[in-house]
Amino acid sequence: MSTKTEIINIEQIRKDFPILSTQMNGKPLVYLDNAASTQKPQSVIDRLTKFYRDEYATVSRGVYALSQQATIECMQVREKCAQLLNAAKSEEIVFVRGATEGINLIASAYGEKFLKPGDEVIVSNIEHHANFVPWQQLCKKVGAAFKVIPVNDAGELLLDEYKQLLTDKTKIVAVGQVSNALGTINPIKEIVALAHGVGAITVIDGAQGVPHLKTDVQDIDADFYVFSGHKIFAPTGIGVVYGKEKLLEAMDPYQYGGEMVQSVSIEETTFAQVPQKFEAGTTAFAQIIGLGAALDYVNKIGLDNIAAYEHELLLEATKKLEAVEGLRIIGTAVNKASVISFELKDIHPHDIGTIVDQEGVAIRTGHHCAQPTMQRFGVPATARASFCFYNTKEEIDALVAAIEKVKQVFS
Ligand code: PLP
């Protein structure tokens, strides 16, 4: 009988990522900061190199072949993004710089237009700042109430409390698909349905979801969904906003400038159709092309295979870390992605991070841009190991051995 592990050809996959065979501080690099950003496969690096070397030209403007080819490829990547999310059409895909810009776009272009004083916006206690601060600031600006769904000690959203927060004044519910600090996978389909029950629209922060879970925005019925390319093997500086077409059409532009207009005169400007209406200026077309290569890579492996293997890594790492005396995992939801936040005795997370780095192990330490989450759990910061399908069980052992070194230093 084949095990899940066999679905992933780990040896081949590791060869696809050149950085994984390098050394750090004289030890084999063990890269466990995938929730912050993923490494890039050779196919993405090659695609970018080829584009810059042989095919480079700006998009949407040129009548010459080079420019037209680049334009066509960018349109194809928009289509690939629509397929990734199962959007109804590629016009519902807006290119932005990343999840942060995407959420700010929605907060400004939808929130500022449609919210009135007295309206309400709901987020959760375990959001990344990118899906917290824009809504908090929007509420201050328009005089709306800002409400926060609490979580239990495992880091799971309290749905009964969420239902209590929903009223006919709730206009926006913004929740992450997966918590970057705790790994909790939120029941977003249920959250969306409950929001729609009171007539609110929903914004799903998919930054930690889309690289690890098959996502279907039509099935979820999300009104908006955002993600960042650099967390799904693509270059930095590119991200996506999915929005239902009728909502995108109802919104005013977020930024003004070239490419987002239909015609401009001294008296009047008319705007381009969706999605170009939201893509002012020269788009990050090289990064878009890199994103296309990254999605091809992900599709080749298959998100179901990725999710199954990463779940195995999560179970193995959880078991081994729980066995480390003095280590406490923060975020123990039943439904979790491969992110493990922890504290170790009273050792400062930055000390943990610095010492394990000496062993070649790269983990994240700090508040993970989720200070309200840290406050909920009564810690200023945690150490966080986040796993990707190119990680191995041997690397989990390397992490555990490095943590034992930390304990020795502080014994
Ligand atoms: N949302 C979540 C859950 C994240 O983890 C992150 C980044 O860590 C973001 C949003 C922001 O992404 P970016 O910095 O790429 O805009």
GROMACS .gro file of C-alpha atoms in nm, residues 105-116 135 138 142 172 251:
model
   17
  105LEU     CA    1  -0.706   4.805  -0.190
  106ILE     CA    2  -1.030   4.643  -0.072
  107ALA     CA    3  -1.043   4.847   0.250
  108SER     CA    4  -1.002   5.171   0.054
  109ALA     CA    5  -1.188   5.108  -0.268
  110TYR     CA    6  -1.475   4.907  -0.119
  111GLY     CA    7  -1.471   5.007   0.248
  112GLU     CA    8  -1.441   5.382   0.211
  113LYS     CA    9  -1.708   5.388  -0.057
  114PHE     CA   10  -1.970   5.167   0.105
  115LEU     CA   11  -1.928   5.197   0.483
  116LYS     CA   12  -2.117   5.456   0.687
  135TRP     CA   13  -0.984   4.735   0.885
  138LEU     CA   14  -1.095   5.207   0.802
  142VAL     CA   15  -1.557   5.616   0.859
  172ILE     CA   16  -1.749   4.336   0.617
  251MET     CA   17  -1.578   5.004  -0.655
   0.00000   0.00000   0.00000
